[in-house]
Amino acid sequence: ETKLSIEERLSLFEQVCLAVKHAHQNTIIHRDLKPSNIMVDTKGEVKVLDFGIAKLMDPDEVGSAFQTRTGARMLTLGYAAPEQLESQPITTATDSYVLGILLFELLAGVHPFDLDDKSFMEIEKLIREEQPTPPSETFTGLSPEEQQQIEEKRNTSTNALVNTLKGDLDAIVLKALRKEPDHRYSSVEQLLEDLNRRKTDLPIIAREDSFRYNASKFIKRHKTRLSVAAIFLLFIIGFTAFYTSQITQERNKAQLEAQKAQEVSDFLTDMFRASNPNYNPQDTVTASTFLKRGEERIDQLENQPEVQAQL
């Protein structure tokens, strides 16, 4: 009845895993994990109940196979692993499978298989043969009314819940629910490790190793540092661009001043050379002619307004 967020639910689930892990360490497989066998007290502490059909593992096999066999099938069908239905060896991976069912329900609000109006044989076939869809996809396939009820109990919205489930949590649940025991989490400890790695943004073993995935995890882990580094890098780039622009402007200004000086020098040289009797002995240049020639020369510099203005 208490509305708990996804992270709060995961915290309780981890307590369940720790209790099951403790049982496994004492060579006990529960074999009948289900919601009615799990109690949460008012302090938020979890207790796993009813070890009535629990199986003591053969001490001689604890270090190797860590498995038991069962003749008569004592189980709750909706919370049974495929190997339990086939009277195959029962291992710690059997409890890991059922923990996957419980985790699926905690996250998506429904059982991984649609068991409504199904016969005993139909349910058995589902458990043995059908691979469940990821929790996020199962949730999106529900009716709007069902989605609203589930998201309200988790203090979230549809989009937020789907985004939370997609990725790591989907992968963790599906690995726990693999049909083949060898492809599941080999121990509850391994399942717990993946849940903890997800919380700390480390790559989980349930996901395929890839550069893109590992890079995204690295970025999440170092988000603050990378943000500071990015800001610093942008500052360096901006400062460099500004400094380069200033240097370019100063260089262009210096080149323009040099060009103006050269033009003035050439102008004066040409003007005085034109009036020098040694160069033009037959030409007598008056002051008015001298100024007129200068004016004509200045008019020729219309494409260089700054030099023209200087002259």
Short mmCIF file of C-alpha atoms in Angstrom, two decimals:
data_model
loop_
_atom_site.label_atom_id
_atom_site.label_comp_id
_atom_site.label_asym_id
_atom_site.label_seq_id
_atom_site.Cartn_x
_atom_site.Cartn_y
_atom_site.Cartn_z
CA GLU A 1 0.00 0.00 0.00
CA THR A 2 2.99 2.29 0.49
CA LYS A 3 3.99 4.23 -2.61
CA LEU A 4 7.64 3.50 -3.24
CA SER A 5 9.85 4.80 -6.02
CA ILE A 6 11.83 2.46 -8.26
CA GLU A 7 15.02 3.07 -6.29
CA GLU A 8 13.23 2.41 -2.99
CA ARG A 9 11.85 -0.83 -4.41
CA LEU A 10 15.31 -1.84 -5.57
CA SER A 11 16.63 -1.19 -2.09
CA LEU A 12 14.07 -3.62 -0.63
CA PHE A 13 14.80 -6.14 -3.37
CA GLU A 14 18.49 -6.03 -2.49
CA GLN A 15 17.56 -6.99 1.07
CA VAL A 16 15.68 -10.01 -0.31
CA CYS A 17 18.75 -10.94 -2.35
CA LEU A 18 20.98 -10.67 0.72
CA ALA A 19 18.67 -13.00 2.66
CA VAL A 20 18.68 -15.55 -0.17
CA LYS A 21 22.44 -15.18 -0.51
CA HIS A 22 22.80 -15.96 3.19
CA ALA A 23 20.69 -19.10 2.74
CA HIS A 24 22.82 -20.19 -0.21
CA GLN A 25 25.98 -19.67 1.82
CA ASN A 26 24.48 -22.09 4.33
CA THR A 27 23.81 -24.63 1.53
CA ILE A 28 20.05 -23.94 1.42
CA ILE A 29 18.00 -23.28 -1.73
CA HIS A 30 14.57 -21.78 -0.98
CA ARG A 31 12.75 -23.12 -4.10
CA ASP A 32 9.50 -21.29 -3.31
CA LEU A 33 10.27 -17.58 -3.37
CA LYS A 34 7.13 -15.52 -4.01
CA PRO A 35 5.56 -12.26 -2.77
CA SER A 36 3.56 -13.98 -0.02
CA ASN A 37 6.80 -15.37 1.43
CA ILE A 38 8.41 -11.95 1.72
CA MET A 39 7.48 -9.55 4.51
CA VAL A 40 8.52 -5.94 5.01
CA ASP A 41 8.06 -4.59 8.53
CA THR A 42 7.27 -1.01 9.53
CA LYS A 43 10.99 -0.23 9.75
CA GLY A 44 11.49 -1.19 6.13
CA GLU A 45 13.37 -4.39 6.98
CA VAL A 46 12.77 -7.43 4.79
CA LYS A 47 12.24 -10.97 6.04
CA VAL A 48 12.08 -14.04 3.78
CA LEU A 49 9.59 -16.58 5.16
CA ASP A 50 8.46 -20.18 4.61
CA PHE A 51 11.44 -22.37 3.96
CA GLY A 52 9.00 -25.29 4.07
CA ILE A 53 10.11 -26.81 0.75
CA ALA A 54 13.65 -25.49 0.92
CA LYS A 55 16.28 -28.01 -0.06
CA LEU A 56 19.55 -28.60 1.71
CA MET A 57 22.28 -28.90 -0.87
CA ASP A 58 24.49 -31.95 -0.79
CA PRO A 59 27.57 -30.83 1.18
CA ASP A 60 29.75 -32.89 -1.16
CA GLU A 61 28.51 -30.83 -4.12
CA VAL A 62 28.56 -27.38 -2.56
CA GLY A 63 31.97 -26.56 -3.93
CA SER A 64 31.16 -27.76 -7.43
CA ALA A 65 27.66 -28.23 -8.78
CA PHE A 66 25.86 -26.52 -5.89
CA GLN A 67 22.71 -28.33 -6.95
CA THR A 68 19.89 -30.56 -5.69
CA ARG A 69 17.30 -32.76 -7.30
CA THR A 70 13.65 -32.99 -6.47
CA GLY A 71 11.38 -35.88 -7.19
CA ALA A 72 7.91 -34.64 -6.37
CA ARG A 73 7.33 -31.15 -7.69
CA MET A 74 6.66 -28.89 -4.72
CA LEU A 75 6.33 -25.38 -6.07
CA THR A 76 4.13 -22.40 -6.83
CA LEU A 77 3.57 -22.56 -10.59
CA GLY A 78 3.67 -18.83 -11.27
CA TYR A 79 7.00 -18.58 -9.45
CA ALA A 80 8.68 -21.72 -10.72
CA ALA A 81 11.80 -21.96 -12.87
CA PRO A 82 11.75 -24.08 -16.05
CA GLU A 83 14.01 -26.72 -14.51
CA GLN A 84 11.59 -27.18 -11.61
CA LEU A 85 8.81 -28.06 -14.07
CA GLU A 86 11.06 -30.55 -15.81
CA SER A 87 12.37 -32.16 -12.60
CA GLN A 88 15.88 -31.09 -13.55
CA PRO A 89 18.69 -30.34 -11.07
CA ILE A 90 17.88 -27.42 -8.79
CA THR A 91 20.73 -24.94 -8.32
CA THR A 92 21.24 -21.49 -6.87
CA ALA A 93 20.36 -20.25 -10.38
CA THR A 94 16.82 -21.51 -9.70
CA ASP A 95 16.38 -18.98 -6.92
CA SER A 96 18.01 -16.37 -9.19
CA TYR A 97 15.29 -17.04 -11.78
CA VAL A 98 12.49 -16.48 -9.28
CA LEU A 99 14.22 -13.34 -8.02
CA GLY A 100 14.04 -12.19 -11.64
CA ILE A 101 10.26 -12.67 -11.58
CA LEU A 102 9.97 -10.71 -8.34
CA LEU A 103 12.17 -7.93 -9.71
CA PHE A 104 10.06 -7.80 -12.88
CA GLU A 105 6.90 -7.34 -10.81
CA LEU A 106 8.50 -4.71 -8.58
CA LEU A 107 9.54 -2.68 -11.61
CA ALA A 108 6.77 -3.13 -14.19
CA GLY A 109 3.89 -3.91 -11.82
CA VAL A 110 2.88 -7.14 -13.60
CA HIS A 111 4.06 -10.74 -13.90
CA PRO A 112 6.49 -11.38 -16.79
CA PHE A 113 3.98 -13.82 -18.29
CA ASP A 114 0.29 -13.26 -18.90
CA LEU A 115 -1.16 -16.01 -16.71
CA ASP A 116 -4.78 -14.82 -16.74
CA ASP A 117 -7.32 -17.40 -17.93
CA LYS A 118 -4.56 -19.91 -18.66
CA SER A 119 -4.70 -23.61 -17.89
CA PHE A 120 -2.02 -25.39 -15.89
CA MET A 121 -0.53 -26.82 -19.09
CA GLU A 122 -0.56 -23.44 -20.85
CA ILE A 123 1.24 -21.79 -17.95
CA GLU A 124 3.84 -24.55 -17.92
CA LYS A 125 4.44 -24.04 -21.63
CA LEU A 126 4.87 -20.30 -21.17
CA ILE A 127 7.44 -20.81 -18.43
CA ARG A 128 9.34 -23.47 -20.36
CA GLU A 129 9.34 -21.93 -23.83
CA GLU A 130 8.43 -18.24 -23.95
CA GLN A 131 11.09 -15.64 -23.31
CA PRO A 132 9.51 -12.65 -21.51
CA THR A 133 9.65 -9.20 -23.04
CA PRO A 134 11.68 -6.51 -21.23
CA PRO A 135 9.83 -4.86 -18.32
CA SER A 136 9.78 -1.50 -20.12
CA GLU A 137 8.08 -3.03 -23.18
CA THR A 138 5.63 -5.00 -21.07
CA PHE A 139 4.64 -1.83 -19.22
CA THR A 140 4.12 0.17 -22.44
CA GLY A 141 1.86 -2.63 -23.71
CA LEU A 142 -0.57 -2.21 -20.81
CA SER A 143 -3.77 -0.21 -21.00
CA PRO A 144 -3.62 3.48 -19.99
CA GLU A 145 -5.65 2.68 -16.86
CA GLU A 146 -3.21 -0.05 -15.79
CA GLN A 147 -0.23 2.18 -16.53
CA GLN A 148 -1.68 4.98 -14.41
CA GLN A 149 -2.26 2.69 -11.42
CA ILE A 150 1.28 1.30 -11.63
CA GLU A 151 3.03 4.64 -12.08
CA GLU A 152 1.08 6.22 -9.21
CA LYS A 153 2.30 3.46 -6.88
CA ARG A 154 5.85 4.30 -7.96
CA ASN A 155 5.52 8.09 -7.66
CA THR A 156 6.49 8.59 -11.29
CA SER A 157 5.14 9.17 -14.79
CA THR A 158 4.85 6.82 -17.76
CA ASN A 159 7.79 8.29 -19.65
CA ALA A 160 9.98 8.50 -16.56
CA LEU A 161 9.25 4.89 -15.61
CA VAL A 162 9.95 3.58 -19.11
CA ASN A 163 13.20 5.55 -19.30
CA THR A 164 14.29 4.20 -15.91
CA LEU A 165 13.60 0.59 -16.91
CA LYS A 166 15.14 0.77 -20.37
CA GLY A 167 18.73 -0.32 -20.60
CA ASP A 168 20.38 -1.78 -17.51
CA LEU A 169 17.29 -2.81 -15.53
CA ASP A 170 15.73 -4.49 -18.56
CA ALA A 171 18.98 -6.36 -19.18
CA ILE A 172 19.36 -7.44 -15.53
CA VAL A 173 15.82 -8.82 -15.38
CA LEU A 174 16.11 -10.67 -18.69
CA LYS A 175 19.41 -12.26 -17.70
CA ALA A 176 17.87 -13.53 -14.46
CA LEU A 177 14.95 -14.96 -16.46
CA ARG A 178 16.93 -16.90 -19.05
CA LYS A 179 15.54 -20.40 -19.66
CA GLU A 180 18.96 -22.02 -19.42
CA PRO A 181 20.36 -21.94 -15.86
CA ASP A 182 23.91 -21.64 -17.22
CA HIS A 183 22.97 -18.37 -18.95
CA ARG A 184 21.48 -16.75 -15.85
CA TYR A 185 23.29 -15.17 -12.95
CA SER A 186 25.24 -18.04 -11.47
CA SER A 187 24.66 -16.68 -7.98
CA VAL A 188 22.57 -14.11 -6.16
CA GLU A 189 25.81 -12.34 -5.35
CA GLN A 190 26.36 -11.80 -9.08
CA LEU A 191 22.85 -10.37 -9.43
CA LEU A 192 23.50 -8.02 -6.52
CA GLU A 193 26.77 -6.95 -8.06
CA ASP A 194 25.04 -5.93 -11.30
CA LEU A 195 22.44 -3.92 -9.36
CA ASN A 196 25.22 -2.14 -7.47
CA ARG A 197 27.18 -1.50 -10.67
CA ARG A 198 24.08 0.07 -12.18
CA LYS A 199 23.75 2.43 -9.21
CA THR A 200 27.36 3.56 -9.59
CA ASP A 201 27.14 3.86 -13.40
CA LEU A 202 29.57 1.01 -14.02
CA PRO A 203 29.05 -1.39 -16.96
CA ILE A 204 26.96 -4.41 -15.97
CA ILE A 205 27.70 -7.99 -17.01
CA ALA A 206 24.14 -8.45 -18.31
CA ARG A 207 24.81 -6.02 -21.18
CA GLU A 208 26.93 -6.67 -24.22
CA ASP A 209 30.33 -5.06 -23.92
CA SER A 210 30.71 -2.25 -26.47
CA PHE A 211 32.65 0.97 -26.81
CA ARG A 212 29.49 3.07 -27.00
CA TYR A 213 28.02 1.51 -23.84
CA ASN A 214 31.26 1.76 -21.86
CA ALA A 215 31.76 5.35 -23.02
CA SER A 216 28.24 6.34 -21.94
CA LYS A 217 28.88 4.82 -18.50
CA PHE A 218 32.20 6.64 -18.23
CA ILE A 219 30.52 9.95 -19.07
CA LYS A 220 27.81 9.38 -16.45
CA ARG A 221 30.37 8.52 -13.77
CA HIS A 222 32.48 11.58 -14.48
CA LYS A 223 29.71 13.98 -15.49
CA THR A 224 30.81 16.78 -13.14
CA ARG A 225 34.48 16.53 -13.99
CA LEU A 226 33.76 16.33 -17.71
CA SER A 227 31.45 19.35 -17.46
CA VAL A 228 34.18 21.37 -15.75
CA ALA A 229 36.71 20.17 -18.32
CA ALA A 230 34.35 21.09 -21.17
CA ILE A 231 33.81 24.59 -19.75
CA PHE A 232 37.57 25.02 -19.33
CA LEU A 233 38.15 23.79 -22.88
CA LEU A 234 35.55 26.20 -24.24
CA PHE A 235 37.23 29.00 -22.30
CA ILE A 236 40.62 28.07 -23.79
CA ILE A 237 39.13 27.88 -27.30
CA GLY A 238 37.36 31.22 -26.84
CA PHE A 239 40.44 32.90 -25.40
CA THR A 240 42.60 31.50 -28.21
CA ALA A 241 40.12 32.69 -30.84
CA PHE A 242 39.96 36.15 -29.25
CA TYR A 243 43.76 36.38 -28.94
CA THR A 244 44.21 35.21 -32.54
CA SER A 245 41.65 37.76 -33.70
CA GLN A 246 43.47 40.53 -31.82
CA ILE A 247 46.81 39.52 -33.32
CA THR A 248 45.27 39.43 -36.79
CA GLN A 249 43.76 42.88 -36.31
CA GLU A 250 47.05 44.31 -35.05
CA ARG A 251 48.94 42.73 -37.93
CA ASN A 252 46.46 44.07 -40.48
CA LYS A 253 46.65 47.49 -38.85
CA ALA A 254 50.44 47.45 -38.98
CA GLN A 255 50.38 46.37 -42.62
CA LEU A 256 47.93 49.17 -43.43
CA GLU A 257 50.11 51.74 -41.65
CA ALA A 258 53.15 50.48 -43.53
CA GLN A 259 51.25 50.68 -46.79
CA LYS A 260 50.10 54.22 -46.00
CA ALA A 261 53.64 55.28 -45.17
CA GLN A 262 54.92 53.73 -48.39
CA GLU A 263 52.23 55.45 -50.45
CA VAL A 264 53.00 58.81 -48.83
CA SER A 265 56.69 58.29 -49.46
CA ASP A 266 56.09 57.32 -53.09
CA PHE A 267 53.73 60.26 -53.54
CA LEU A 268 56.22 62.80 -52.25
CA THR A 269 59.07 61.21 -54.16
CA ASP A 270 57.13 61.27 -57.43
CA MET A 271 55.91 64.82 -56.88
CA PHE A 272 59.32 66.25 -56.17
CA ARG A 273 60.94 64.22 -58.92
CA ALA A 274 58.40 65.62 -61.40
CA SER A 275 59.34 69.17 -60.40
CA ASN A 276 63.10 68.51 -60.33
CA PRO A 277 64.78 70.31 -63.29
CA ASN A 278 67.38 67.55 -63.45
CA TYR A 279 64.61 65.15 -64.53
CA ASN A 280 62.49 67.64 -66.51
CA PRO A 281 64.79 70.47 -67.71
CA GLN A 282 62.22 71.77 -70.18
CA ASP A 283 59.34 71.79 -67.71
CA THR A 284 58.85 74.68 -65.35
CA VAL A 285 56.59 73.66 -62.49
CA THR A 286 54.70 76.30 -60.62
CA ALA A 287 53.26 75.83 -57.15
CA SER A 288 49.72 75.59 -58.52
CA THR A 289 50.79 72.94 -61.04
CA PHE A 290 52.56 71.04 -58.26
CA LEU A 291 49.39 71.02 -56.16
CA LYS A 292 47.22 70.07 -59.13
CA ARG A 293 49.38 67.08 -59.91
CA GLY A 294 49.18 66.05 -56.28
CA GLU A 295 45.42 66.28 -56.34
CA GLU A 296 45.27 64.11 -59.47
CA ARG A 297 47.53 61.56 -57.86
CA ILE A 298 45.36 61.47 -54.73
CA ASP A 299 42.24 60.96 -56.85
CA GLN A 300 43.85 57.81 -58.27
CA LEU A 301 43.84 56.27 -54.79
CA GLU A 302 40.05 56.01 -54.47
CA ASN A 303 40.36 52.26 -53.75
CA GLN A 304 42.54 53.04 -50.73
CA PRO A 305 40.44 55.55 -48.75
CA GLU A 306 42.66 55.55 -45.64
CA VAL A 307 45.80 56.28 -47.66
CA GLN A 308 43.87 58.85 -49.68
CA ALA A 309 42.70 60.58 -46.48
CA GLN A 310 46.24 60.57 -45.07
CA LEU A 311 47.62 62.24 -48.20
#
